[in-house]
Amino acid sequence: MKKNYKIFLAILLTVLIAFSVAWGCEREKITTTTTETTTNKVKKDDSSKKSNKENKNDSKKDSKEKSENKKDDNNKTEDSDKENKQNISNVEKNKEDSSQKENVKNNDDSKDSSNNASDVATKKEESPEVVESKPEEDTFTMIIGKDIKGYTGKSPQQVKELTLKVEDGKNAMTYLRENTVMQENGGFIFEIDGIHNFYPIPENQKTPEQKKNGVLGIDWFIYLNNKMTPVGANDVYVKKGDVLLFDFHEWDIREFSPPED
């Protein structure tokens, strides 16, 4: 009896061990299957997400390309419209220019025809005359100025410039009297067109600049062809092409020096 009991226990223990081993294997198999299933699911989800992301990117890219294509089409359409408008404008302008040219041509033709008819009538009515060309008159230039020949730093100013005919026997004083409002005394000119000389200048009326430069007076001086004349206006005679200058400026002791040749 005791021996049978031990055999029973051994068999039961063997069955339990076999069951445990079998259960462990089955559990491990289930776990492995679950793990693989989970892994596959994760991979599938990742693949799905990646696919969706790629699809979205492709969709955005397609949308962007469509937008750009649409924009290009619009630009092309606008350019085409502008070009058509420009062509139409050019055609209308050419028509207007052609019409204006034709009108001008017709007017010119009409004027030419009228002038020709008038010339023919004039030639018939009038006898031909010989027109003699007049010789060119001999002239010179007379200038009225201030500080043109001055040497004390004043700004030059041209008051008047005249082109006059050269006349035999007429001196500079006569030309000046005929073409300006002037005053003189014994050939000494002291006023032209309201510009009056000032000599001598009292010391208490001189400006600091005049005192510094040693200015003695302000008078009218005569220059012929850029050179001061050694005589008065009554003894100055001009010829064709001369430049006669009456210049009003300050002067100092240098005016008492002999004129340079």
Tab-separated table of N, CA and C in Angstrom, residues 100-201:
chain	number	residue	atom	x	y	z
A	100	GLN	N	-2.316	112.519	-90.131
A	100	GLN	CA	-1.737	113.851	-89.994
A	100	GLN	C	-0.749	114.146	-91.123
A	101	LYS	N	0.083	113.141	-91.439
A	101	LYS	CA	1.048	113.331	-92.529
A	101	LYS	C	0.330	113.610	-93.847
A	102	GLU	N	-0.756	112.875	-94.067
A	102	GLU	CA	-1.503	113.065	-95.308
A	102	GLU	C	-2.114	114.464	-95.365
A	103	ASN	N	-2.637	114.930	-94.179
A	103	ASN	CA	-3.210	116.278	-94.140
A	103	ASN	C	-2.139	117.340	-94.384
A	104	VAL	N	-0.951	117.127	-93.718
A	104	VAL	CA	0.147	118.085	-93.913
A	104	VAL	C	0.579	118.108	-95.365
A	105	LYS	N	0.663	116.920	-95.965
A	105	LYS	CA	1.070	116.840	-97.361
A	105	LYS	C	0.060	117.551	-98.258
A	106	ASN	N	-1.218	117.330	-97.969
A	106	ASN	CA	-2.251	117.985	-98.771
A	106	ASN	C	-2.183	119.500	-98.618
A	107	ASN	N	-1.946	119.938	-97.349
A	107	ASN	CA	-1.837	121.387	-97.113
A	107	ASN	C	-0.632	121.966	-97.840
A	108	ASP	N	0.507	121.216	-97.761
A	108	ASP	CA	1.712	121.693	-98.455
A	108	ASP	C	1.489	121.764	-99.962
A	109	ASP	N	0.826	120.732	-100.487
A	109	ASP	CA	0.545	120.737	-101.920
A	109	ASP	C	-0.334	121.911	-102.300
A	110	SER	N	-1.325	122.167	-101.406
A	110	SER	CA	-2.235	123.274	-101.682
A	110	SER	C	-1.496	124.608	-101.635
A	111	LYS	N	-0.579	124.742	-100.596
A	111	LYS	CA	0.188	125.986	-100.489
A	111	LYS	C	1.103	126.163	-101.685
A	112	ASP	N	1.769	125.058	-102.087
A	112	ASP	CA	2.666	125.145	-103.243
A	112	ASP	C	1.920	125.557	-104.499
A	113	SER	N	0.739	124.967	-104.667
A	113	SER	CA	-0.053	125.298	-105.845
A	113	SER	C	-0.475	126.759	-105.825
A	114	SER	N	-0.893	127.213	-104.599
A	114	SER	CA	-1.318	128.605	-104.474
A	114	SER	C	-0.142	129.548	-104.698
A	115	ASN	N	1.031	129.189	-104.109
A	115	ASN	CA	2.214	130.043	-104.279
A	115	ASN	C	2.661	130.095	-105.729
A	116	ASN	N	2.614	128.946	-106.391
A	116	ASN	CA	3.002	128.923	-107.805
A	116	ASN	C	2.102	129.804	-108.641
A	117	ALA	N	0.796	129.711	-108.363
A	117	ALA	CA	-0.145	130.542	-109.116
A	117	ALA	C	0.099	132.024	-108.844
A	118	SER	N	0.391	132.319	-107.527
A	118	SER	CA	0.644	133.719	-107.172
A	118	SER	C	1.919	134.227	-107.821
A	119	ASP	N	2.947	133.363	-107.841
A	119	ASP	CA	4.213	133.763	-108.472
A	119	ASP	C	4.038	134.032	-109.965
A	120	VAL	N	3.264	133.166	-110.600
A	120	VAL	CA	3.026	133.349	-112.038
A	120	VAL	C	2.307	134.662	-112.299
A	121	ALA	N	1.283	134.949	-111.456
A	121	ALA	CA	0.531	136.194	-111.647
A	121	ALA	C	1.409	137.404	-111.381
A	122	THR	N	2.262	137.282	-110.353
A	122	THR	CA	3.140	138.414	-110.024
A	122	THR	C	4.140	138.681	-111.138
A	123	LYS	N	4.715	137.604	-111.680
A	123	LYS	CA	5.680	137.762	-112.760
A	123	LYS	C	5.045	138.408	-113.990
A	124	LYS	N	3.789	138.100	-114.212
A	124	LYS	CA	3.110	138.678	-115.365
A	124	LYS	C	2.846	140.155	-115.161
A	125	GLU	N	2.474	140.538	-113.918
A	125	GLU	CA	2.083	141.914	-113.653
A	125	GLU	C	3.283	142.832	-113.487
A	126	GLU	N	4.378	142.323	-112.833
A	126	GLU	CA	5.514	143.181	-112.524
A	126	GLU	C	6.670	142.903	-113.471
A	127	SER	N	7.390	143.949	-113.754
A	127	SER	CA	8.588	143.787	-114.569
A	127	SER	C	9.748	143.395	-113.661
A	128	PRO	N	10.682	142.619	-114.124
A	128	PRO	CA	11.802	142.196	-113.283
A	128	PRO	C	12.689	143.369	-112.900
A	129	GLU	N	13.132	143.366	-111.623
A	129	GLU	CA	14.006	144.405	-111.120
A	129	GLU	C	15.303	143.779	-110.618
A	130	VAL	N	16.373	144.492	-110.785
A	130	VAL	CA	17.669	144.029	-110.312
A	130	VAL	C	17.893	144.572	-108.909
A	131	VAL	N	18.046	143.666	-107.905
A	131	VAL	CA	18.252	144.064	-106.510
A	131	VAL	C	19.747	144.053	-106.227
A	132	GLU	N	20.245	145.208	-105.849
A	132	GLU	CA	21.661	145.317	-105.538
A	132	GLU	C	21.884	145.077	-104.041
A	133	SER	N	22.839	144.215	-103.727
A	133	SER	CA	23.134	143.931	-102.320
A	133	SER	C	23.934	145.081	-101.730
A	134	LYS	N	23.501	145.512	-100.513
A	134	LYS	CA	24.182	146.613	-99.854
A	134	LYS	C	25.431	146.101	-99.141
A	135	PRO	N	26.481	146.845	-99.198
A	135	PRO	CA	27.691	146.422	-98.487
A	135	PRO	C	27.449	146.430	-96.980
A	136	GLU	N	28.096	145.501	-96.265
A	136	GLU	CA	27.955	145.414	-94.816
A	136	GLU	C	28.500	146.677	-94.160
A	137	GLU	N	27.727	147.235	-93.230
A	137	GLU	CA	28.131	148.465	-92.574
A	137	GLU	C	29.288	148.214	-91.616
A	138	ASP	N	30.171	149.201	-91.506
A	138	ASP	CA	31.274	149.127	-90.553
A	138	ASP	C	30.744	149.479	-89.165
A	139	THR	N	30.931	148.579	-88.213
A	139	THR	CA	30.416	148.814	-86.859
A	139	THR	C	31.507	148.598	-85.822
A	140	PHE	N	31.228	149.086	-84.600
A	140	PHE	CA	32.089	148.835	-83.447
A	140	PHE	C	31.194	148.603	-82.234
A	141	THR	N	31.784	148.163	-81.139
A	141	THR	CA	31.026	147.870	-79.918
A	141	THR	C	31.370	148.882	-78.837
A	142	MET	N	30.329	149.458	-78.220
A	142	MET	CA	30.527	150.380	-77.105
A	142	MET	C	29.917	149.761	-75.845
A	143	ILE	N	30.697	149.694	-74.774
A	143	ILE	CA	30.264	149.061	-73.527
A	143	ILE	C	30.339	150.074	-72.386
A	144	ILE	N	29.291	150.092	-71.563
A	144	ILE	CA	29.275	150.873	-70.324
A	144	ILE	C	29.342	149.856	-69.179
A	145	GLY	N	30.345	149.975	-68.298
A	145	GLY	CA	30.508	148.982	-67.243
A	145	GLY	C	30.979	149.566	-65.927
A	146	LYS	N	30.948	148.702	-64.906
A	146	LYS	CA	31.427	149.076	-63.574
A	146	LYS	C	32.403	148.005	-63.100
A	147	ASP	N	33.606	148.448	-62.707
A	147	ASP	CA	34.639	147.566	-62.130
A	147	ASP	C	35.093	146.476	-63.093
A	148	ILE	N	34.874	146.661	-64.401
A	148	ILE	CA	35.390	145.700	-65.374
A	148	ILE	C	36.920	145.753	-65.403
A	149	LYS	N	37.446	146.977	-65.252
A	149	LYS	CA	38.901	147.152	-65.230
A	149	LYS	C	39.406	147.545	-63.838
A	150	GLY	N	38.550	147.411	-62.839
A	150	GLY	CA	38.948	147.778	-61.483
A	150	GLY	C	39.973	146.812	-60.907
A	151	TYR	N	40.692	147.282	-59.880
A	151	TYR	CA	41.742	146.450	-59.292
A	151	TYR	C	41.666	146.449	-57.756
A	152	THR	N	40.477	146.757	-57.223
A	152	THR	CA	40.330	146.762	-55.765
A	152	THR	C	39.407	145.652	-55.274
A	153	GLY	N	39.170	144.659	-56.133
A	153	GLY	CA	38.416	143.485	-55.691
A	153	GLY	C	36.917	143.555	-55.868
A	154	LYS	N	36.399	144.571	-56.543
A	154	LYS	CA	34.954	144.672	-56.769
A	154	LYS	C	34.525	143.724	-57.888
A	155	SER	N	33.280	143.287	-57.829
A	155	SER	CA	32.743	142.396	-58.862
A	155	SER	C	32.431	143.190	-60.121
A	156	PRO	N	32.889	142.731	-61.303
A	156	PRO	CA	32.619	143.460	-62.551
A	156	PRO	C	31.144	143.378	-62.932
A	157	GLN	N	30.663	144.442	-63.563
A	157	GLN	CA	29.256	144.504	-63.978
A	157	GLN	C	29.153	145.256	-65.301
A	158	GLN	N	28.471	144.631	-66.270
A	158	GLN	CA	28.252	145.293	-67.560
A	158	GLN	C	26.880	145.951	-67.540
A	159	VAL	N	26.861	147.268	-67.646
A	159	VAL	CA	25.604	148.026	-67.571
A	159	VAL	C	24.899	148.069	-68.922
A	160	LYS	N	25.674	148.251	-69.995
A	160	LYS	CA	25.064	148.398	-71.322
A	160	LYS	C	26.087	147.993	-72.383
A	161	GLU	N	25.602	147.387	-73.463
A	161	GLU	CA	26.449	147.057	-74.617
A	161	GLU	C	25.699	147.429	-75.887
A	162	LEU	N	26.352	148.207	-76.749
A	162	LEU	CA	25.726	148.698	-77.973
A	162	LEU	C	26.617	148.406	-79.175
A	163	THR	N	25.995	148.065	-80.304
A	163	THR	CA	26.706	147.927	-81.573
A	163	THR	C	26.350	149.137	-82.431
A	164	LEU	N	27.352	149.966	-82.738
A	164	LEU	CA	27.104	151.241	-83.410
A	164	LEU	C	27.855	151.310	-84.744
A	165	LYS	N	27.318	152.123	-85.640
A	165	LYS	CA	27.923	152.320	-86.954
A	165	LYS	C	29.107	153.279	-86.851
A	166	VAL	N	30.184	152.932	-87.505
A	166	VAL	CA	31.356	153.808	-87.536
A	166	VAL	C	31.093	154.946	-88.522
A	167	GLU	N	31.224	156.174	-88.020
A	167	GLU	CA	31.008	157.345	-88.870
A	167	GLU	C	32.274	158.201	-88.871
A	168	ASP	N	32.651	158.635	-90.050
A	168	ASP	CA	33.870	159.443	-90.192
A	168	ASP	C	33.739	160.756	-89.416
A	169	GLY	N	34.802	161.112	-88.698
A	169	GLY	CA	34.849	162.391	-88.005
A	169	GLY	C	34.122	162.416	-86.678
A	170	LYS	N	33.507	161.321	-86.279
A	170	LYS	CA	32.766	161.310	-85.013
A	170	LYS	C	33.656	160.708	-83.923
A	171	ASN	N	33.805	161.424	-82.797
A	171	ASN	CA	34.661	160.943	-81.715
A	171	ASN	C	33.862	160.179	-80.653
A	172	ALA	N	34.580	159.613	-79.669
A	172	ALA	CA	33.950	158.787	-78.633
A	172	ALA	C	32.959	159.584	-77.802
A	173	MET	N	33.263	160.880	-77.549
A	173	MET	CA	32.354	161.703	-76.759
A	173	MET	C	31.001	161.856	-77.457
A	174	THR	N	31.032	162.016	-78.774
A	174	THR	CA	29.784	162.160	-79.526
A	174	THR	C	28.951	160.875	-79.469
A	175	TYR	N	29.614	159.734	-79.688
A	175	TYR	CA	28.890	158.453	-79.585
A	175	TYR	C	28.270	158.297	-78.198
A	176	LEU	N	29.018	158.656	-77.159
A	176	LEU	CA	28.526	158.513	-75.787
A	176	LEU	C	27.341	159.438	-75.541
A	177	ARG	N	27.434	160.681	-76.027
A	177	ARG	CA	26.363	161.653	-75.815
A	177	ARG	C	25.080	161.238	-76.541
A	178	GLU	N	25.213	160.615	-77.728
A	178	GLU	CA	24.049	160.226	-78.517
A	178	GLU	C	23.344	158.980	-77.979
A	179	ASN	N	24.027	158.176	-77.198
A	179	ASN	CA	23.457	156.877	-76.803
A	179	ASN	C	23.293	156.695	-75.296
A	180	THR	N	23.632	157.734	-74.498
A	180	THR	CA	23.447	157.664	-73.045
A	180	THR	C	23.010	159.030	-72.532
A	181	VAL	N	22.659	159.046	-71.248
A	181	VAL	CA	22.421	160.313	-70.556
A	181	VAL	C	23.684	160.595	-69.758
A	182	MET	N	24.449	161.590	-70.166
A	182	MET	CA	25.761	161.806	-69.560
A	182	MET	C	26.014	163.289	-69.286
A	183	GLN	N	26.999	163.522	-68.445
A	183	GLN	CA	27.416	164.881	-68.125
A	183	GLN	C	28.936	164.939	-68.183
A	184	GLU	N	29.424	166.031	-68.767
A	184	GLU	CA	30.878	166.209	-68.871
A	184	GLU	C	31.209	167.692	-68.749
A	185	ASN	N	32.460	167.954	-68.465
A	185	ASN	CA	32.912	169.329	-68.305
A	185	ASN	C	34.298	169.448	-68.913
A	186	GLY	N	34.363	170.075	-70.088
A	186	GLY	CA	35.639	170.252	-70.759
A	186	GLY	C	36.278	168.946	-71.171
A	187	GLY	N	35.431	167.972	-71.518
A	187	GLY	CA	35.954	166.673	-71.934
A	187	GLY	C	36.105	165.675	-70.790
A	188	PHE	N	35.919	166.164	-69.532
A	188	PHE	CA	36.008	165.262	-68.380
A	188	PHE	C	34.618	164.712	-68.068
A	189	ILE	N	34.456	163.406	-68.184
A	189	ILE	CA	33.156	162.756	-67.955
A	189	ILE	C	33.004	162.487	-66.460
A	190	PHE	N	31.915	163.002	-65.880
A	190	PHE	CA	31.707	162.751	-64.446
A	190	PHE	C	30.377	162.041	-64.148
A	191	GLU	N	29.561	161.772	-65.186
A	191	GLU	CA	28.332	160.998	-64.937
A	191	GLU	C	27.840	160.359	-66.232
A	192	ILE	N	27.467	159.068	-66.150
A	192	ILE	CA	26.845	158.358	-67.272
A	192	ILE	C	25.667	157.565	-66.738
A	193	ASP	N	24.479	157.814	-67.337
A	193	ASP	CA	23.247	157.112	-66.944
A	193	ASP	C	23.040	157.110	-65.429
A	194	GLY	N	23.273	158.263	-64.790
A	194	GLY	CA	23.008	158.423	-63.358
A	194	GLY	C	24.110	157.941	-62.439
A	195	ILE	N	25.198	157.415	-62.995
A	195	ILE	CA	26.313	156.939	-62.169
A	195	ILE	C	27.351	158.061	-62.108
A	196	HIS	N	27.470	158.679	-60.932
A	196	HIS	CA	28.277	159.907	-60.767
A	196	HIS	C	29.613	159.579	-60.110
A	197	ASN	N	30.645	160.333	-60.527
A	197	ASN	CA	31.971	160.117	-59.946
A	197	ASN	C	32.051	160.679	-58.525
A	198	PHE	N	33.131	160.329	-57.813
A	198	PHE	CA	33.306	160.804	-56.446
A	198	PHE	C	34.804	161.013	-56.217
A	199	TYR	N	35.214	162.271	-56.347
A	199	TYR	CA	36.626	162.607	-56.146
A	199	TYR	C	36.746	164.066	-55.747
A	200	PRO	N	37.573	164.320	-54.735
A	200	PRO	CA	38.236	163.328	-53.868
A	200	PRO	C	37.280	162.815	-52.795
A	201	ILE	N	37.555	161.621	-52.268
A	201	ILE	CA	36.723	161.069	-51.203
A	201	ILE	C	37.297	161.524	-49.859
